PDB file of C-alpha atoms in Angstrom:
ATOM      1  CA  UNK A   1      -0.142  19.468 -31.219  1.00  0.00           C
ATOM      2  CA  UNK A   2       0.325  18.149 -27.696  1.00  0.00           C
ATOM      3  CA  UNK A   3       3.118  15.708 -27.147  1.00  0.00           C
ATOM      4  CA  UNK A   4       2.695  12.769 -24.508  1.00  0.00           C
ATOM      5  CA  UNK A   5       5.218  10.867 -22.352  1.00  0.00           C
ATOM      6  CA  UNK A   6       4.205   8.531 -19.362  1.00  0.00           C
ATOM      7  CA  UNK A   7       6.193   7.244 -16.906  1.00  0.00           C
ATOM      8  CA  UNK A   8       6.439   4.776 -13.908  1.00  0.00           C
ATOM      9  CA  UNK A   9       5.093   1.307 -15.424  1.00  0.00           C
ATOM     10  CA  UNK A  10       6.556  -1.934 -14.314  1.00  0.00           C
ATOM     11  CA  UNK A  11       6.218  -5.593 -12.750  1.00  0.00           C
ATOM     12  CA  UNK A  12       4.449  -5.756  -8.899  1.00  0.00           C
ATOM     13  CA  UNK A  13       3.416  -8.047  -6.805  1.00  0.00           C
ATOM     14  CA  UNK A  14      -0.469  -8.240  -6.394  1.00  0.00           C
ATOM     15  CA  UNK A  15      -1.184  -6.116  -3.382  1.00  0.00           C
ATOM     16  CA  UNK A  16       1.461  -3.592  -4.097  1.00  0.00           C
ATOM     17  CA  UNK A  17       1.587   0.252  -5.564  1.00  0.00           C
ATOM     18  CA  UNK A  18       2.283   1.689  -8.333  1.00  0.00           C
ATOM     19  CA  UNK A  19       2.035   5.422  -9.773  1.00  0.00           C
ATOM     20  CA  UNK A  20       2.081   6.191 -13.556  1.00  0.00           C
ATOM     21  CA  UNK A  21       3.167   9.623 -14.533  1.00  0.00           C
ATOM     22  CA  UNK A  22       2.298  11.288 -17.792  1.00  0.00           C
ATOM     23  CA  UNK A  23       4.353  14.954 -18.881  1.00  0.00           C
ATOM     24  CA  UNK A  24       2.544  16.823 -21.754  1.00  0.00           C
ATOM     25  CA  UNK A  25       4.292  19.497 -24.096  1.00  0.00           C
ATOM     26  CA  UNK A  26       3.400  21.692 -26.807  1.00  0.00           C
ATOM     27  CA  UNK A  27      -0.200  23.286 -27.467  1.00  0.00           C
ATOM     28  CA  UNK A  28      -1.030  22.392 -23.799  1.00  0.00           C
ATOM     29  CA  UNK A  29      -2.884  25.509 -23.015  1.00  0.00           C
ATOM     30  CA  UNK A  30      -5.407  23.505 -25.576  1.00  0.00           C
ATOM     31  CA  UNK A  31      -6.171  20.402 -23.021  1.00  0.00           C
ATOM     32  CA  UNK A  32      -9.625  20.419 -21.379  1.00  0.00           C
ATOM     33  CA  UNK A  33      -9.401  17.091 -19.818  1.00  0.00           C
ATOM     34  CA  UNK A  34      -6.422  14.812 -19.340  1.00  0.00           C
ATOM     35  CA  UNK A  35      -7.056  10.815 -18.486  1.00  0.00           C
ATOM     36  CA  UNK A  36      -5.900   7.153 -18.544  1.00  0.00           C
ATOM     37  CA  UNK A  37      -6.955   4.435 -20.793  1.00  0.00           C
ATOM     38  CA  UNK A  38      -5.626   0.901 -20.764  1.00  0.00           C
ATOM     39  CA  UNK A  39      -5.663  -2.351 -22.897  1.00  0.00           C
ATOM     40  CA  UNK A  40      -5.308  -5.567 -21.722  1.00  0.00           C
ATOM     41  CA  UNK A  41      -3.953  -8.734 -24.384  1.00  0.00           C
ATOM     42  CA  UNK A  42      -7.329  -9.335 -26.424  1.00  0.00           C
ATOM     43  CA  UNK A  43      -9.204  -6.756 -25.019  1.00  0.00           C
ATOM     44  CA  UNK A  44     -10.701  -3.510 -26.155  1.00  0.00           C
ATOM     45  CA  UNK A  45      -9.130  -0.212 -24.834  1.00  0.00           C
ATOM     46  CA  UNK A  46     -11.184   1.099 -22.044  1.00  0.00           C
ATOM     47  CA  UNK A  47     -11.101   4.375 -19.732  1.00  0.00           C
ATOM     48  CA  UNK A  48      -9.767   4.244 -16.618  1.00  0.00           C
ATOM     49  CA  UNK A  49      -9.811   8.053 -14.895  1.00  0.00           C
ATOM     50  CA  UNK A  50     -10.223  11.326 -15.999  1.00  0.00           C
ATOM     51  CA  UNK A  51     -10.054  14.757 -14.832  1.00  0.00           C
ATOM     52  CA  UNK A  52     -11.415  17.882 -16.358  1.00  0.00           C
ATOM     53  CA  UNK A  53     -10.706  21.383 -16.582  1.00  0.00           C
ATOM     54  CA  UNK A  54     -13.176  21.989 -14.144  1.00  0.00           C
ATOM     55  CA  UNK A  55     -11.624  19.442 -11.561  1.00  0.00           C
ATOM     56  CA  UNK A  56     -14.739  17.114 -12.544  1.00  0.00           C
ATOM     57  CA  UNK A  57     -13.303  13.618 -11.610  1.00  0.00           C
ATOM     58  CA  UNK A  58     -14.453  10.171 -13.321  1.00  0.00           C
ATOM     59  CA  UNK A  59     -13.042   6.740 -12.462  1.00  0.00           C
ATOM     60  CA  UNK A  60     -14.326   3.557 -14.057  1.00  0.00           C
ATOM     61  CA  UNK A  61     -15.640   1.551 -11.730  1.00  0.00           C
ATOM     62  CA  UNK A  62     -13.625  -0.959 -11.641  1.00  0.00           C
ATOM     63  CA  UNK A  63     -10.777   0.871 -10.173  1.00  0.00           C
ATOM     64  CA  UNK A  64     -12.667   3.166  -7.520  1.00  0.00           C
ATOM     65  CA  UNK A  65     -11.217   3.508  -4.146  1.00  0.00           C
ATOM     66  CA  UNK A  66      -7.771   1.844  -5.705  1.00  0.00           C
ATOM     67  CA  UNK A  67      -7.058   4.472  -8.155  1.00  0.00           C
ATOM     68  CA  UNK A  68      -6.652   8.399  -7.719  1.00  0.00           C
ATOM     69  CA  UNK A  69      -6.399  10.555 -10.748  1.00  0.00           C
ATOM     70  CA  UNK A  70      -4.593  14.108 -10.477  1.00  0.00           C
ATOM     71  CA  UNK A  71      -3.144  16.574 -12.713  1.00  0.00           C
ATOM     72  CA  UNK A  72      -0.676  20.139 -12.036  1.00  0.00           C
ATOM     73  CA  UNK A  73      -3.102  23.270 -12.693  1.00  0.00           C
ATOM     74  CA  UNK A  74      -0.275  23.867 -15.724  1.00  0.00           C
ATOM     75  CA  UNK A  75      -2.164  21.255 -17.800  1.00  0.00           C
ATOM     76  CA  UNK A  76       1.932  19.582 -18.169  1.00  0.00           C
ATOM     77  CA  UNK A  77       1.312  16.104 -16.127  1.00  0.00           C
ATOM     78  CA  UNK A  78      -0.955  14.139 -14.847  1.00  0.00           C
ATOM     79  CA  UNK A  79      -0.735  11.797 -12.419  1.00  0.00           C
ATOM     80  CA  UNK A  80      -2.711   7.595 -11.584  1.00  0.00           C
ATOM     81  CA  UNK A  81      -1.850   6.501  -8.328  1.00  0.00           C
ATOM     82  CA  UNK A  82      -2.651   2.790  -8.642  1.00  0.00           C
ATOM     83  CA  UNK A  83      -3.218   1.097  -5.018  1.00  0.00           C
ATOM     84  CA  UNK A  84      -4.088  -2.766  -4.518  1.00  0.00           C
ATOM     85  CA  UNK A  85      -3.106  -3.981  -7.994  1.00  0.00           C
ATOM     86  CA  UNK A  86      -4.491  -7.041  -8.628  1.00  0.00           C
ATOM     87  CA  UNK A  87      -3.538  -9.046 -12.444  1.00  0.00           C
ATOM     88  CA  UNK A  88      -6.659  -8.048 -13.880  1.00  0.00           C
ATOM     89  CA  UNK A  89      -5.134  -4.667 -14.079  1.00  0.00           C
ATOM     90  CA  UNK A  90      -1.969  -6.239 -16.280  1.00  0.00           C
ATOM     91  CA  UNK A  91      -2.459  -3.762 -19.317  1.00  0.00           C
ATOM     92  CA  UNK A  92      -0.501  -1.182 -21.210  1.00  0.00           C
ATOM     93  CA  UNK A  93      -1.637   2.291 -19.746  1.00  0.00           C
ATOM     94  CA  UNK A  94      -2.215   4.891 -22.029  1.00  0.00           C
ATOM     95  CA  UNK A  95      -2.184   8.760 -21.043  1.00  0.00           C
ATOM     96  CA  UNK A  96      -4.494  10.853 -23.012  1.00  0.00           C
ATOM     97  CA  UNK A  97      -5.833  14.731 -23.511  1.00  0.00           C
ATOM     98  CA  UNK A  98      -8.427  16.173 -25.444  1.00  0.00           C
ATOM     99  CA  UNK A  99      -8.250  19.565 -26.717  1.00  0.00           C
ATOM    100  CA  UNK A 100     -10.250  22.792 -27.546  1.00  0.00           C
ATOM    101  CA  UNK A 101     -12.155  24.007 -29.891  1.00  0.00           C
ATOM    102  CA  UNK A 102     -10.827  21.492 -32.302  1.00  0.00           C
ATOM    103  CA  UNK A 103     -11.579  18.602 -29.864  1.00  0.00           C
ATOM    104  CA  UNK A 104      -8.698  16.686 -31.041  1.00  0.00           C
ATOM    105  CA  UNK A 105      -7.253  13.359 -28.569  1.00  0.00           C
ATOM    106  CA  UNK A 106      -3.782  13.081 -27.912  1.00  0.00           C
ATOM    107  CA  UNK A 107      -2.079   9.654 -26.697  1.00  0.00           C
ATOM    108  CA  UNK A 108       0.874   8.535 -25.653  1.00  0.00           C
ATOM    109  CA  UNK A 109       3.032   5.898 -26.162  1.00  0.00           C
ATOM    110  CA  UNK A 110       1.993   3.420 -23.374  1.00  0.00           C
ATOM    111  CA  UNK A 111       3.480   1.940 -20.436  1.00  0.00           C
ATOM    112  CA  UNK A 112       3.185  -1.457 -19.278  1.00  0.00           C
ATOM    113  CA  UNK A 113       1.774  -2.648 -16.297  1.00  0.00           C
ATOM    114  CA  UNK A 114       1.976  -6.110 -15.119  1.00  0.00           C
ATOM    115  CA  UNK A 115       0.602  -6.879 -11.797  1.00  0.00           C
ATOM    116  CA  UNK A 116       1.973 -10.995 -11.014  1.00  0.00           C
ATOM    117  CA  UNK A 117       3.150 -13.093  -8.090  1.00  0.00           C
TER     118      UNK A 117
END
């Protein structure tokens, strides 16, 4: 079992920063990649970053060159600097890890983003 908590959500002005932290406890010695997802109001949940054991990096695209992914070689946080918000990216952010062998995802609870004038 890995255990989730993210961090650093709020209300910003288009234009403006923000940077999401995630902690992870328990079986963490499990994780092979830790990421973001996020879900808009009426909208599907969809990937944002990743990053994998290997330090492989993958950013959907619409967030590359605003968003940086990172994580602390201990596997216990993980990091999405978000740069030039616009309200499109008004979601709740999601922190997630996937695990080996059993290949098991872990989320968290959420935290809310809302990017608005």
């Amino acid at each position: 079992q890995v255990r989730l908590v993210e961090y650093g959500g709020g209300l910003v002005e288009p234009g403006r920063s923000l940077r999401l932290s995630c902690t992870a406890s328990g079986s963490i010695w499990r994780i092979v990649s830790m990421g973001w997802y996020r879900q808009a109001p009426g909208r599907q949940r969809e990937q944002v970053a990743s990053i994998g054991d290997n330090g492989a990096i993958d950013y959907a695209d619409f967030v590359k060159g605003r968003f940086t992914i990172s994580r602390d070689n201990s596997r216990t946080a993980v990091w999405l600097q978000m740069n030039s918000l616009e309200p499109e990216d008004t979601a709740v952010y999601y922190c997630t890890v996937l695990t080996s062998p059993d290949l098991n995802d872990y989320w968290g609870q959420g935290t809310q983003v809302t990017v608005s004038s």
